Amino acid sequence: MVPEFQEIFTFTITVWDVLANVMVALLCGLFIALLYRYTYRGLNYSSSFTVSLILLTMITAIVIMVIGNNLARAFGMVGAMSIIRFRTAVKDASDIMFIFFALSIGLAAGVKLYSIAIVGTLFVGTVYFVVMKFDLSLPNSREYLIQITAHNPDLPENPFSEIFRSHCRNFKLVNVKTIGDEHSDEIEFSYYLGLKDREKGKTLITRIKEVPGVKYVNLFFDED
């Protein structure tokens, strides 16, 4: 019992162990970084963040090796980390997920749990890749916002309802306002709508522009 208890406070690691841990962390970090780059869909792709994922995995493994079974080092590391101020806001939830992904794999690699590190990387990465590849996270229906600017005296009665019924699953008028000064005859309509066919947005715009009095049509949709 006593020797087993003493082994808790004994942590030996060789140079080859260090190299093996860091190498596993490197390979897993590369996989995570490539997964992030391939599946990223935003507009502000950051190559430095991608590189950081690789280094974060390796550094986490090194930190865990430094701490080992020493409680004093662990508390010291917590204190040192608390000094760091993270001033870069992470706005995308997937970025936060990738950071925790890299940290978790680095932890596993640092304590020589190679099977957990490798299998965890491949399994979680494959699940995320499938979800993103087949758009499983997207809603079944996509909502659009369309803004129509028209010369009011030239507009017929209920000018857009028939067009919307033929091209949209649903539509809802959310705003009507005048454009320009108080004497202006221009008016702007805003509708939320769901297209029957996502590829027919251009056709819808063309049909609306054919309505007498319509000057401008803008169709907006959320980024995937």
GROMACS .gro file of C-alpha atoms in nm:
model
  224
    1MET     CA    1   0.000   0.000   0.000
    2VAL     CA    2   0.279   0.238   0.102
    3PRO     CA    3   0.487   0.182  -0.215
    4GLU     CA    4   0.180   0.233  -0.427
    5PHE     CA    5   0.107   0.555  -0.240
    6GLN     CA    6   0.463   0.673  -0.293
    7GLU     CA    7   0.438   0.605  -0.666
    8ILE     CA    8   0.173   0.874  -0.686
    9PHE     CA    9   0.438   1.135  -0.612
   10THR     CA   10   0.701   0.975  -0.833
   11PHE     CA   11   0.702   1.084  -1.192
   12THR     CA   12   0.989   0.986  -1.413
   13ILE     CA   13   1.009   1.065  -1.778
   14THR     CA   14   1.284   1.005  -2.028
   15VAL     CA   15   1.394   1.203  -2.328
   16TRP     CA   16   1.231   0.946  -2.553
   17ASP     CA   17   0.905   0.983  -2.362
   18VAL     CA   18   0.920   1.358  -2.413
   19LEU     CA   19   0.986   1.320  -2.785
   20ALA     CA   20   0.711   1.062  -2.822
   21ASN     CA   21   0.456   1.278  -2.637
   22VAL     CA   22   0.540   1.588  -2.834
   23MET     CA   23   0.538   1.395  -3.162
   24VAL     CA   24   0.191   1.251  -3.093
   25ALA     CA   25   0.071   1.599  -2.997
   26LEU     CA   26   0.223   1.739  -3.317
   27LEU     CA   27   0.052   1.485  -3.542
   28CYS     CA   28  -0.282   1.528  -3.368
   29GLY     CA   29  -0.243   1.907  -3.374
   30LEU     CA   30  -0.173   1.897  -3.748
   31PHE     CA   31  -0.488   1.693  -3.801
   32ILE     CA   32  -0.693   1.940  -3.594
   33ALA     CA   33  -0.547   2.238  -3.780
   34LEU     CA   34  -0.615   2.084  -4.123
   35LEU     CA   35  -0.968   1.999  -4.013
   36TYR     CA   36  -1.020   2.359  -3.902
   37ARG     CA   37  -0.885   2.499  -4.230
   38TYR     CA   38  -1.090   2.264  -4.448
   39THR     CA   39  -1.419   2.312  -4.264
   40TYR     CA   40  -1.393   2.688  -4.195
   41ARG     CA   41  -1.683   2.880  -4.352
   42GLY     CA   42  -1.650   3.231  -4.215
   43LEU     CA   43  -1.508   3.538  -4.382
   44ASN     CA   44  -1.225   3.612  -4.139
   45TYR     CA   45  -1.006   3.305  -4.170
   46SER     CA   46  -0.695   3.342  -3.957
   47SER     CA   47  -0.384   3.145  -4.051
   48SER     CA   48  -0.228   3.241  -3.717
   49PHE     CA   49  -0.519   3.076  -3.534
   50THR     CA   50  -0.466   2.760  -3.740
   51VAL     CA   51  -0.097   2.752  -3.651
   52SER     CA   52  -0.187   2.822  -3.289
   53LEU     CA   53  -0.396   2.505  -3.277
   54ILE     CA   54  -0.087   2.298  -3.362
   55LEU     CA   55   0.132   2.473  -3.109
   56LEU     CA   56  -0.141   2.474  -2.845
   57THR     CA   57  -0.164   2.095  -2.864
   58MET     CA   58   0.213   2.057  -2.830
   59ILE     CA   59   0.247   2.318  -2.555
   60THR     CA   60  -0.032   2.159  -2.352
   61ALA     CA   61   0.148   1.824  -2.372
   62ILE     CA   62   0.471   1.989  -2.253
   63VAL     CA   63   0.291   2.166  -1.968
   64ILE     CA   64   0.142   1.841  -1.848
   65MET     CA   65   0.487   1.678  -1.855
   66VAL     CA   66   0.630   1.968  -1.656
   67ILE     CA   67   0.358   1.938  -1.392
   68GLY     CA   68   0.372   1.560  -1.371
   69ASN     CA   69   0.252   1.450  -1.028
   70ASN     CA   70   0.382   1.759  -0.851
   71LEU     CA   71   0.097   1.948  -0.684
   72ALA     CA   72   0.315   2.252  -0.620
   73ARG     CA   73   0.391   2.284  -0.990
   74ALA     CA   74   0.024   2.241  -1.073
   75PHE     CA   75  -0.078   2.525  -0.842
   76GLY     CA   76   0.211   2.733  -0.967
   77MET     CA   77   0.102   2.677  -1.324
   78VAL     CA   78  -0.255   2.783  -1.238
   79GLY     CA   79  -0.119   3.099  -1.080
   80ALA     CA   80   0.102   3.173  -1.380
   81MET     CA   81  -0.188   3.120  -1.620
   82SER     CA   82  -0.410   3.355  -1.419
   83ILE     CA   83  -0.164   3.637  -1.487
   84ILE     CA   84  -0.214   3.610  -1.862
   85ARG     CA   85  -0.480   3.842  -2.002
   86PHE     CA   86  -0.654   3.712  -2.314
   87ARG     CA   87  -0.752   4.028  -2.501
   88THR     CA   88  -0.857   3.865  -2.828
   89ALA     CA   89  -1.227   3.788  -2.817
   90VAL     CA   90  -1.325   3.453  -2.967
   91LYS     CA   91  -1.656   3.523  -3.139
   92ASP     CA   92  -1.718   3.195  -3.319
   93ALA     CA   93  -1.836   2.900  -3.109
   94SER     CA   94  -1.651   2.659  -3.339
   95ASP     CA   95  -1.320   2.838  -3.264
   96ILE     CA   96  -1.377   2.780  -2.892
   97MET     CA   97  -1.455   2.416  -2.966
   98PHE     CA   98  -1.127   2.378  -3.159
   99ILE     CA   99  -0.932   2.536  -2.872
  100PHE     CA  100  -1.077   2.287  -2.623
  101PHE     CA  101  -1.022   2.010  -2.877
  102ALA     CA  102  -0.650   2.095  -2.900
  103LEU     CA  103  -0.620   2.130  -2.521
  104SER     CA  104  -0.783   1.793  -2.458
  105ILE     CA  105  -0.564   1.611  -2.707
  106GLY     CA  106  -0.257   1.784  -2.568
  107LEU     CA  107  -0.351   1.666  -2.218
  108ALA     CA  108  -0.387   1.308  -2.337
  109ALA     CA  109  -0.059   1.316  -2.527
  110GLY     CA  110   0.123   1.471  -2.230
  111VAL     CA  111   0.038   1.180  -2.000
  112LYS     CA  112   0.122   0.917  -2.264
  113LEU     CA  113  -0.239   0.819  -2.329
  114TYR     CA  114  -0.165   0.787  -2.698
  115SER     CA  115  -0.467   0.572  -2.780
  116ILE     CA  116  -0.703   0.832  -2.633
  117ALA     CA  117  -0.522   1.114  -2.812
  118ILE     CA  118  -0.517   0.946  -3.154
  119VAL     CA  119  -0.857   0.776  -3.143
  120GLY     CA  120  -1.015   1.088  -2.990
  121THR     CA  121  -0.867   1.309  -3.260
  122LEU     CA  122  -0.979   1.083  -3.544
  123PHE     CA  123  -1.325   1.013  -3.405
  124VAL     CA  124  -1.416   1.370  -3.303
  125GLY     CA  125  -1.260   1.505  -3.621
  126THR     CA  126  -1.453   1.260  -3.839
  127VAL     CA  127  -1.782   1.345  -3.668
  128TYR     CA  128  -1.722   1.718  -3.714
  129PHE     CA  129  -1.619   1.670  -4.076
  130VAL     CA  130  -1.935   1.471  -4.157
  131VAL     CA  131  -2.157   1.728  -3.983
  132MET     CA  132  -2.003   2.015  -4.179
  133LYS     CA  133  -1.971   1.827  -4.509
  134PHE     CA  134  -2.338   1.733  -4.524
  135ASP     CA  135  -2.466   2.058  -4.366
  136LEU     CA  136  -2.630   1.868  -4.080
  137SER     CA  137  -2.609   2.177  -3.861
  138LEU     CA  138  -2.807   2.398  -4.098
  139PRO     CA  139  -3.181   2.449  -4.052
  140ASN     CA  140  -3.414   2.278  -4.296
  141SER     CA  141  -3.554   2.609  -4.412
  142ARG     CA  142  -3.347   2.918  -4.484
  143GLU     CA  143  -3.494   3.257  -4.417
  144TYR     CA  144  -3.430   3.554  -4.644
  145LEU     CA  145  -3.489   3.926  -4.616
  146ILE     CA  146  -3.596   4.111  -4.926
  147GLN     CA  147  -3.611   4.490  -4.953
  148ILE     CA  148  -3.807   4.650  -5.235
  149THR     CA  149  -3.787   5.020  -5.318
  150ALA     CA  150  -4.069   5.147  -5.539
  151HIS     CA  151  -4.241   5.464  -5.661
  152ASN     CA  152  -4.564   5.448  -5.465
  153PRO     CA  153  -4.814   5.612  -5.713
  154ASP     CA  154  -4.719   5.359  -5.983
  155LEU     CA  155  -4.769   5.049  -5.768
  156PRO     CA  156  -5.076   4.831  -5.830
  157GLU     CA  157  -5.292   4.693  -5.546
  158ASN     CA  158  -5.117   4.410  -5.353
  159PRO     CA  159  -4.823   4.424  -5.594
  160PHE     CA  160  -4.608   4.138  -5.462
  161SER     CA  161  -4.839   3.884  -5.300
  162GLU     CA  162  -4.898   3.673  -5.612
  163ILE     CA  163  -4.528   3.661  -5.694
  164PHE     CA  164  -4.439   3.557  -5.340
  165ARG     CA  165  -4.703   3.282  -5.339
  166SER     CA  166  -4.557   3.132  -5.658
  167HIS     CA  167  -4.191   3.140  -5.541
  168CYS     CA  168  -4.202   3.124  -5.162
  169ARG     CA  169  -4.313   2.877  -4.900
  170ASN     CA  170  -4.401   3.163  -4.671
  171PHE     CA  171  -4.357   3.537  -4.652
  172LYS     CA  172  -4.425   3.811  -4.401
  173LEU     CA  173  -4.423   4.189  -4.433
  174VAL     CA  174  -4.207   4.327  -4.150
  175ASN     CA  175  -4.151   4.691  -4.238
  176VAL     CA  176  -4.279   4.968  -4.468
  177LYS     CA  177  -4.117   5.311  -4.470
  178THR     CA  178  -4.080   5.612  -4.695
  179ILE     CA  179  -3.746   5.700  -4.850
  180GLY     CA  180  -3.619   6.057  -4.862
  181ASP     CA  181  -3.803   6.367  -4.738
  182GLU     CA  182  -4.169   6.396  -4.636
  183HIS     CA  183  -4.276   6.478  -4.992
  184SER     CA  184  -4.106   6.176  -5.144
  185ASP     CA  185  -4.323   5.915  -5.315
  186GLU     CA  186  -4.064   5.640  -5.280
  187ILE     CA  187  -4.141   5.365  -5.033
  188GLU     CA  188  -3.942   5.066  -4.910
  189PHE     CA  189  -4.097   4.729  -4.825
  190SER     CA  190  -3.916   4.467  -4.618
  191TYR     CA  191  -4.031   4.103  -4.615
  192TYR     CA  192  -3.908   3.788  -4.444
  193LEU     CA  193  -3.959   3.491  -4.675
  194GLY     CA  194  -3.861   3.132  -4.739
  195LEU     CA  195  -3.792   3.029  -5.098
  196LYS     CA  196  -3.937   2.710  -5.239
  197ASP     CA  197  -3.614   2.666  -5.436
  198ARG     CA  198  -3.296   2.831  -5.306
  199GLU     CA  199  -3.160   2.856  -5.658
  200LYS     CA  200  -3.455   3.066  -5.773
  201GLY     CA  201  -3.365   3.384  -5.586
  202LYS     CA  202  -3.256   3.557  -5.906
  203THR     CA  203  -3.583   3.463  -6.076
  204LEU     CA  204  -3.779   3.611  -5.784
  205ILE     CA  205  -3.586   3.938  -5.811
  206THR     CA  206  -3.649   3.952  -6.186
  207ARG     CA  207  -4.024   3.898  -6.139
  208ILE     CA  208  -4.047   4.171  -5.875
  209LYS     CA  209  -3.853   4.419  -6.088
  210GLU     CA  210  -4.112   4.369  -6.361
  211VAL     CA  211  -4.380   4.516  -6.132
  212PRO     CA  212  -4.460   4.876  -6.239
  213GLY     CA  213  -4.303   5.131  -6.006
  214VAL     CA  214  -4.035   4.902  -5.860
  215LYS     CA  215  -3.688   5.060  -5.870
  216TYR     CA  216  -3.457   4.847  -5.654
  217VAL     CA  217  -3.472   4.494  -5.511
  218ASN     CA  218  -3.222   4.352  -5.261
  219LEU     CA  219  -3.228   3.995  -5.134
  220PHE     CA  220  -3.033   3.914  -4.817
  221PHE     CA  221  -2.964   3.584  -4.644
  222ASP     CA  222  -2.768   3.469  -4.344
  223GLU     CA  223  -2.420   3.334  -4.380
  224ASP     CA  224  -2.393   2.953  -4.343
   0.00000   0.00000   0.00000
